[in-house]
Amino acid sequence: MRILLVGAGGVGDAIAKIAARRSFFEVMVVSDFDLTRAERTIAWIEAKHGSQRGRFVAAQIDASDPDRVAAVAREHGATHVMNAVEPKFVLTVFAGALAAGADYVDMAMSLSEPHPTHPYEESGVKLGDDQFAQAADWETADRLALVGMGVEPGLSDVFARFAADNLFNEIDELGTRDGANLVVRDENGAEMFAPSFSIWTTIEECLNPPVVWEKERGWFTTPPFSEPEMFDFPEGIGAVECVNVEHEEVLLMPRWVDAKRVTFKYGLGDEFIGILKTLHQLGLDSTTPLSVRSSGGPVQVAPRDVVAAALPDPATIGPRMTGKTCAGLWVTGTGTDGTPREVYLYHVSDNEWTMAEYDAQCVVWQTALNPVIALELLSLGLWTGTGVLGPEAFDATAFLDLMALPIAQGGYGQRWGLEDRLTGG
Amino acid sequence: MRILLVGAGGVGDAIAKIAARRSFFEVMVVSDFDLTRAERTIAWIEAKHGSQRGRFVAAQIDASDPDRVAAVAREHGATHVMNAVEPKFVLTVFAGALAAGADYVDMAMSLSEPHPTHPYEESGVKLGDDQFAQAADWETADRLALVGMGVEPGLSDVFARFAADNLFNEIDELGTRDGANLVVRDENGAEMFAPSFSIWTTIEECLNPPVVWEKERGWFTTPPFSEPEMFDFPEGIGAVECVNVEHEEVLLMPRWVDAKRVTFKYGLGDEFIGILKTLHQLGLDSTTPLSVRSSGGPVQVAPRDVVAAALPDPATIGPRMTGKTCAGLWVTGTGTDGTPREVYLYHVSDNEWTMAEYDAQCVVWQTALNPVIALELLSLGLWTGTGVLGPEAFDATAFLDLMALPIAQGGYGQRWGLEDRLTGG
């Protein structure tokens, strides 16, 4: 396997660092628009693990140009293109991989567009629609595009497959639930507001109309922040207020897993929800440039870019952050013994550990872990397929076993949890 | 009296329109950095009231340059300079007036600077300090600078003098309380967030450490939004949550009126307080330019300027606004009969009326009314003085009488109210 990694930002950097401990691939080309970022990642790996004897190669790339993506893939004989750039470049990297005859993996799907007249009731262009529309081309080319293979989407979708195959006769709801107890402190030790993930993407996710799937109704949307619920997260994180958010799981799971309802709720918490509502109310979430005075005369800037510039770069807050983040899937229905069952399948990532081991903050690291495991399963031939497929289309047990197997036994040593929530149910 | 009005923005425009109905002055030179704004004000006056035969003259001015202010004042033989530009130009207009040998009136005082080490406990440079420091120069020149003569500060300070002279033997608290029930609607009739006053100035006022004065302690500061209280406003406005805000009254009243405590609380309401806290938390209140990406490459903009650009211009929302704004002074202490007394002295401005009569929204119009009355009292010789003086230094009854006197009898026809709040007290 020869991997072209597109993007050496937070997640791309962590993918390379995690892959550096594995031997399933021959070469990983770490590419970025900014070549020095790619070089920095490789320098970290070599400082930590010694010379990689050409296993890691840096390259410059323009993710917005499919021809350039294809050219870099061909130049390095890439068998797989691993997309780790912003979602707005999904379609160009996707097209470049197909053009180069490579398989493709990403962690976020092509972007949605709200319904033109009923944005908070009906879905318009859905997440991934533009990718699934090209499924026949990938099938014809006998190539695989594995889409949505981060942690959420990704691991959450693997959990859905696992629950359907092993835990339930009938599923009522597949509810991805994400929550954390992360705290960032300033130089003086005071808690500060510093989102652990790109505020630009968070605004996009949270202010787009959330999508829900129901068997009788299909996909539909709601107003932002709908159906708030307190969800209890494990390992000391505790109860966090979660609300509906547009997310890929809702588009992926119903295609392969039988359920009555599919949701995604993000544990934003009161404070963050309030902040996002305020940004929206003031028009500061907008991506349309405004004319703003400056010392050099009026300039055109998008308010959302100003919000992002005013906050600390999520890639830099790792050392000042403590706490854990939890990604998981809450499943309700009828268990294999015919009685009601409710489980939460999850994985927790602790920032102190990810910083110590990988110099990567936990949210970024947790996202990066899963595509590396998936690539290894593809390399081993334990996962195979052609066309545009989600993680649900593959063997979940193979994934979860490799993930949990101790490092000494060749696994990733990452425990995942299963909580049965109806005691005596 | 020959008046040089500096600034034809919202308040300056309304000052000229209000003055146009009065005959106490010979000439008003309406000046602005943007000459077309000054010309527009005069065109409105002539369309409404017919030719003014040279009583109103437009001029270009640069308020940041004292020499230019003095030159325009001299050119037109100004006896009085009426400052109606942003507070950051107070000192330059103030200096220009003195240089030209003119008297001076403003509606906001020179800006404060927080205490360098204990900003939320001790005052640093206070509002107006830089003006009071020059009092001797004004006295030597036998000229008057009447500072803080809008509605708040201004009318509130007149009420303080009135209460001390006529209603109380001893005053416990002079508490300016400002509240409104204004609602702005979008094209579809939905309520929208649109502050009725410059968000730039509102942020400055509300996020600066609020100042309080106590007889035993002098001036001190508190954290923003301190001492929240529900205050009941008259004429159907009702209860509004008010919090401490830095404001000129607290610096002015103790210099001339005997009281145990002086405060200013602004009826921001829950929603606005939440928004201001969020802007501060995210650093979006900052006036320090940030580097922000734009289609033309990185640009430098101050987040607060972006917030101002994203919101509707307060000067344009009048037609879409309904409701009333109330400015007033709550006074507690011992009445002239020796028993406890609590009164609220106030003036209410109704947006529908100010729009119909003056094409000016009510908050702006209410601010503009008071300096015109003060100029008329100076012109009549009912108010006289030299040095740097607040409204408290003058005869409050003369002001309130001229304000309330019906138009047909030569007054301004603006009723002010007195509510006794301790019934049977």
mmCIF file of C-alpha atoms in Angstrom, chain B residues 121-317:
data_model
loop_
_atom_site.group_PDB
_atom_site.id
_atom_site.type_symbol
_atom_site.label_atom_id
_atom_site.label_comp_id
_atom_site.label_asym_id
_atom_site.label_seq_id
_atom_site.Cartn_x
_atom_site.Cartn_y
_atom_site.Cartn_z
ATOM 1 C CA GLU B 121 -11.602 47.773 41.884
ATOM 2 C CA GLU B 122 -9.923 51.125 41.393
ATOM 3 C CA SER B 123 -10.473 53.819 38.801
ATOM 4 C CA GLY B 124 -7.607 54.775 36.514
ATOM 5 C CA VAL B 125 -7.977 57.799 34.251
ATOM 6 C CA LYS B 126 -11.643 58.700 34.690
ATOM 7 C CA LEU B 127 -14.166 59.981 32.165
ATOM 8 C CA GLY B 128 -13.648 63.738 31.880
ATOM 9 C CA ASP B 129 -10.365 63.810 33.831
ATOM 10 C CA ASP B 130 -8.507 65.195 30.814
ATOM 11 C CA GLN B 131 -11.093 67.953 30.462
ATOM 12 C CA PHE B 132 -11.270 68.918 34.141
ATOM 13 C CA ALA B 133 -7.471 69.079 34.187
ATOM 14 C CA GLN B 134 -7.751 72.041 31.813
ATOM 15 C CA ALA B 135 -10.384 73.902 33.864
ATOM 16 C CA ALA B 136 -7.929 76.668 34.831
ATOM 17 C CA ASP B 137 -7.218 77.450 31.165
ATOM 18 C CA TRP B 138 -10.926 77.926 30.503
ATOM 19 C CA GLU B 139 -11.324 80.082 33.605
ATOM 20 C CA THR B 140 -8.331 82.220 32.666
ATOM 21 C CA ALA B 141 -9.757 82.686 29.189
ATOM 22 C CA ASP B 142 -13.140 83.552 30.767
ATOM 23 C CA ARG B 143 -14.774 80.896 28.625
ATOM 24 C CA LEU B 144 -17.269 78.149 29.469
ATOM 25 C CA ALA B 145 -17.018 74.460 28.633
ATOM 26 C CA LEU B 146 -20.354 72.847 29.515
ATOM 27 C CA VAL B 147 -19.578 69.136 29.506
ATOM 28 C CA GLY B 148 -21.911 66.130 29.498
ATOM 29 C CA MET B 149 -24.992 68.056 28.326
ATOM 30 C CA GLY B 150 -26.946 65.375 26.385
ATOM 31 C CA VAL B 151 -29.739 63.373 27.939
ATOM 32 C CA GLU B 152 -27.515 61.000 29.975
ATOM 33 C CA PRO B 153 -25.282 62.687 30.991
ATOM 34 C CA GLY B 154 -27.169 65.964 30.751
ATOM 35 C CA LEU B 155 -30.827 65.852 31.657
ATOM 36 C CA SER B 156 -30.032 63.278 34.376
ATOM 37 C CA ASP B 157 -27.587 65.787 35.914
ATOM 38 C CA VAL B 158 -30.180 68.564 35.725
ATOM 39 C CA PHE B 159 -32.543 66.245 37.627
ATOM 40 C CA ALA B 160 -29.836 65.753 40.301
ATOM 41 C CA ARG B 161 -29.531 69.492 40.833
ATOM 42 C CA PHE B 162 -33.335 69.797 40.876
ATOM 43 C CA ALA B 163 -33.743 67.036 43.452
ATOM 44 C CA ALA B 164 -31.088 68.503 45.743
ATOM 45 C CA ASP B 165 -32.521 72.019 45.497
ATOM 46 C CA ASN B 166 -36.210 71.214 45.731
ATOM 47 C CA LEU B 167 -37.052 67.715 46.898
ATOM 48 C CA PHE B 168 -34.538 66.476 49.474
ATOM 49 C CA ASN B 169 -32.878 67.590 52.690
ATOM 50 C CA GLU B 170 -30.391 64.730 52.402
ATOM 51 C CA ILE B 171 -29.681 62.407 49.483
ATOM 52 C CA ASP B 172 -28.664 58.780 49.932
ATOM 53 C CA GLU B 173 -28.340 57.766 46.284
ATOM 54 C CA LEU B 174 -28.403 59.541 42.952
ATOM 55 C CA GLY B 175 -29.020 56.646 40.589
ATOM 56 C CA THR B 176 -29.383 57.327 36.898
ATOM 57 C CA ARG B 177 -31.592 54.567 35.435
ATOM 58 C CA ASP B 178 -32.111 54.196 31.706
ATOM 59 C CA GLY B 179 -34.502 51.699 30.115
ATOM 60 C CA ALA B 180 -36.584 51.164 27.005
ATOM 61 C CA ASN B 181 -39.050 48.816 25.358
ATOM 62 C CA LEU B 182 -37.862 49.396 21.806
ATOM 63 C CA VAL B 183 -38.367 46.634 19.267
ATOM 64 C CA VAL B 184 -36.924 46.553 15.752
ATOM 65 C CA ARG B 185 -38.539 44.359 13.110
ATOM 66 C CA ASP B 186 -37.161 43.078 9.811
ATOM 67 C CA GLU B 187 -38.962 43.260 6.442
ATOM 68 C CA ASN B 188 -41.082 40.266 7.443
ATOM 69 C CA GLY B 189 -42.139 41.747 10.757
ATOM 70 C CA ALA B 190 -39.927 39.438 12.827
ATOM 71 C CA GLU B 191 -38.113 40.975 15.802
ATOM 72 C CA MET B 192 -34.417 41.426 15.125
ATOM 73 C CA PHE B 193 -31.375 42.370 17.144
ATOM 74 C CA ALA B 194 -30.528 45.947 16.238
ATOM 75 C CA PRO B 195 -29.141 48.205 18.965
ATOM 76 C CA SER B 196 -30.620 51.699 18.893
ATOM 77 C CA PHE B 197 -27.266 53.260 19.704
ATOM 78 C CA SER B 198 -23.777 52.763 18.238
ATOM 79 C CA ILE B 199 -22.665 49.223 19.174
ATOM 80 C CA TRP B 200 -19.101 50.502 19.148
ATOM 81 C CA THR B 201 -19.880 53.030 21.909
ATOM 82 C CA THR B 202 -22.168 50.603 23.737
ATOM 83 C CA ILE B 203 -19.373 48.040 23.955
ATOM 84 C CA GLU B 204 -17.003 50.742 25.161
ATOM 85 C CA GLU B 205 -19.456 51.831 27.869
ATOM 86 C CA CYS B 206 -20.507 48.384 28.970
ATOM 87 C CA LEU B 207 -17.215 46.521 29.008
ATOM 88 C CA ASN B 208 -15.194 49.268 30.636
ATOM 89 C CA PRO B 209 -15.115 48.821 34.402
ATOM 90 C CA PRO B 210 -18.270 50.508 35.771
ATOM 91 C CA VAL B 211 -17.543 53.374 38.123
ATOM 92 C CA VAL B 212 -19.411 54.076 41.370
ATOM 93 C CA TRP B 213 -19.007 56.970 43.795
ATOM 94 C CA GLU B 214 -19.488 56.797 47.550
ATOM 95 C CA LYS B 215 -18.961 59.646 49.971
ATOM 96 C CA GLU B 216 -16.700 57.611 52.258
ATOM 97 C CA ARG B 217 -14.769 55.919 49.500
ATOM 98 C CA GLY B 218 -14.668 58.261 46.515
ATOM 99 C CA TRP B 219 -14.670 56.761 43.043
ATOM 100 C CA PHE B 220 -14.117 53.029 42.602
ATOM 101 C CA THR B 221 -14.843 50.449 39.940
ATOM 102 C CA THR B 222 -16.508 47.030 39.771
ATOM 103 C CA PRO B 223 -16.511 44.175 37.274
ATOM 104 C CA PRO B 224 -18.783 44.743 34.248
ATOM 105 C CA PHE B 225 -22.537 44.170 34.654
ATOM 106 C CA SER B 226 -22.344 44.363 38.446
ATOM 107 C CA GLU B 227 -25.274 44.848 40.885
ATOM 108 C CA PRO B 228 -28.075 43.763 38.530
ATOM 109 C CA GLU B 229 -31.485 45.046 39.576
ATOM 110 C CA MET B 230 -34.957 45.073 38.072
ATOM 111 C CA PHE B 231 -36.038 48.681 37.698
ATOM 112 C CA ASP B 232 -39.605 49.618 36.938
ATOM 113 C CA PHE B 233 -39.829 52.246 34.175
ATOM 114 C CA PRO B 234 -42.941 54.411 33.685
ATOM 115 C CA GLU B 235 -45.363 54.921 30.792
ATOM 116 C CA GLY B 236 -45.820 51.262 29.972
ATOM 117 C CA ILE B 237 -42.130 50.360 29.591
ATOM 118 C CA GLY B 238 -42.206 48.224 32.732
ATOM 119 C CA ALA B 239 -39.460 46.315 34.525
ATOM 120 C CA VAL B 240 -36.062 45.995 32.830
ATOM 121 C CA GLU B 241 -32.877 44.423 34.207
ATOM 122 C CA CYS B 242 -30.333 47.186 34.835
ATOM 123 C CA VAL B 243 -26.614 46.840 35.593
ATOM 124 C CA ASN B 244 -23.784 49.198 36.502
ATOM 125 C CA VAL B 245 -22.164 50.821 33.484
ATOM 126 C CA GLU B 246 -19.378 53.398 33.282
ATOM 127 C CA HIS B 247 -21.071 56.745 32.659
ATOM 128 C CA GLU B 248 -20.362 60.440 33.070
ATOM 129 C CA GLU B 249 -23.038 61.141 35.685
ATOM 130 C CA VAL B 250 -21.015 59.291 38.306
ATOM 131 C CA LEU B 251 -18.084 61.593 37.627
ATOM 132 C CA LEU B 252 -20.156 64.783 37.383
ATOM 133 C CA MET B 253 -22.812 64.701 40.117
ATOM 134 C CA PRO B 254 -20.493 64.356 43.162
ATOM 135 C CA ARG B 255 -18.621 67.492 42.112
ATOM 136 C CA TRP B 256 -21.688 69.718 42.611
ATOM 137 C CA VAL B 257 -24.405 67.771 44.433
ATOM 138 C CA ASP B 258 -24.207 66.365 47.955
ATOM 139 C CA ALA B 259 -25.108 62.646 48.108
ATOM 140 C CA LYS B 260 -23.896 59.477 49.816
ATOM 141 C CA ARG B 261 -23.718 57.377 46.670
ATOM 142 C CA VAL B 262 -23.892 57.977 42.911
ATOM 143 C CA THR B 263 -24.515 55.212 40.376
ATOM 144 C CA PHE B 264 -25.467 54.705 36.745
ATOM 145 C CA LYS B 265 -27.390 51.629 35.679
ATOM 146 C CA TYR B 266 -28.346 50.881 32.140
ATOM 147 C CA GLY B 267 -31.396 48.745 31.346
ATOM 148 C CA LEU B 268 -29.643 46.533 28.893
ATOM 149 C CA GLY B 269 -31.882 43.544 29.544
ATOM 150 C CA ASP B 270 -30.815 39.915 29.738
ATOM 151 C CA GLU B 271 -30.400 39.407 26.025
ATOM 152 C CA PHE B 272 -28.114 42.355 25.374
ATOM 153 C CA ILE B 273 -26.009 41.602 28.460
ATOM 154 C CA GLY B 274 -25.569 38.039 27.211
ATOM 155 C CA ILE B 275 -24.507 39.267 23.796
ATOM 156 C CA LEU B 276 -21.970 41.714 25.197
ATOM 157 C CA LYS B 277 -20.522 39.037 27.495
ATOM 158 C CA THR B 278 -20.162 36.671 24.555
ATOM 159 C CA LEU B 279 -18.480 39.304 22.382
ATOM 160 C CA HIS B 280 -16.028 39.937 25.203
ATOM 161 C CA GLN B 281 -15.397 36.243 25.829
ATOM 162 C CA LEU B 282 -14.571 35.694 22.161
ATOM 163 C CA GLY B 283 -12.395 38.800 21.942
ATOM 164 C CA LEU B 284 -14.794 40.324 19.413
ATOM 165 C CA ASP B 285 -15.031 43.549 21.426
ATOM 166 C CA SER B 286 -11.343 44.229 20.779
ATOM 167 C CA THR B 287 -10.222 47.351 18.964
ATOM 168 C CA THR B 288 -6.784 45.887 18.238
ATOM 169 C CA PRO B 289 -6.547 44.874 14.575
ATOM 170 C CA LEU B 290 -6.198 41.155 13.810
ATOM 171 C CA SER B 291 -4.853 39.556 10.678
ATOM 172 C CA VAL B 292 -7.816 37.968 8.873
ATOM 173 C CA ARG B 293 -7.857 36.051 5.605
ATOM 174 C CA SER B 294 -9.714 37.609 2.693
ATOM 175 C CA SER B 295 -9.947 36.908 -1.013
ATOM 176 C CA GLY B 296 -7.291 39.576 -1.555
ATOM 177 C CA GLY B 297 -4.906 38.056 1.014
ATOM 178 C CA PRO B 298 -4.597 38.780 4.754
ATOM 179 C CA VAL B 299 -6.032 42.106 5.971
ATOM 180 C CA GLN B 300 -5.884 43.879 9.329
ATOM 181 C CA VAL B 301 -9.254 44.620 10.948
ATOM 182 C CA ALA B 302 -10.426 45.303 14.493
ATOM 183 C CA PRO B 303 -13.061 42.761 15.569
ATOM 184 C CA ARG B 304 -15.249 45.505 17.060
ATOM 185 C CA ASP B 305 -15.401 47.232 13.680
ATOM 186 C CA VAL B 306 -16.568 43.949 12.137
ATOM 187 C CA VAL B 307 -19.326 43.606 14.742
ATOM 188 C CA ALA B 308 -20.444 47.170 13.970
ATOM 189 C CA ALA B 309 -20.382 46.459 10.226
ATOM 190 C CA ALA B 310 -22.436 43.266 10.640
ATOM 191 C CA LEU B 311 -25.266 45.022 12.504
ATOM 192 C CA PRO B 312 -27.778 47.440 10.994
ATOM 193 C CA ASP B 313 -26.686 51.099 11.173
ATOM 194 C CA PRO B 314 -28.613 52.572 14.170
ATOM 195 C CA ALA B 315 -29.312 55.651 12.043
ATOM 196 C CA THR B 316 -31.323 53.509 9.604
ATOM 197 C CA ILE B 317 -33.518 51.496 11.969
#
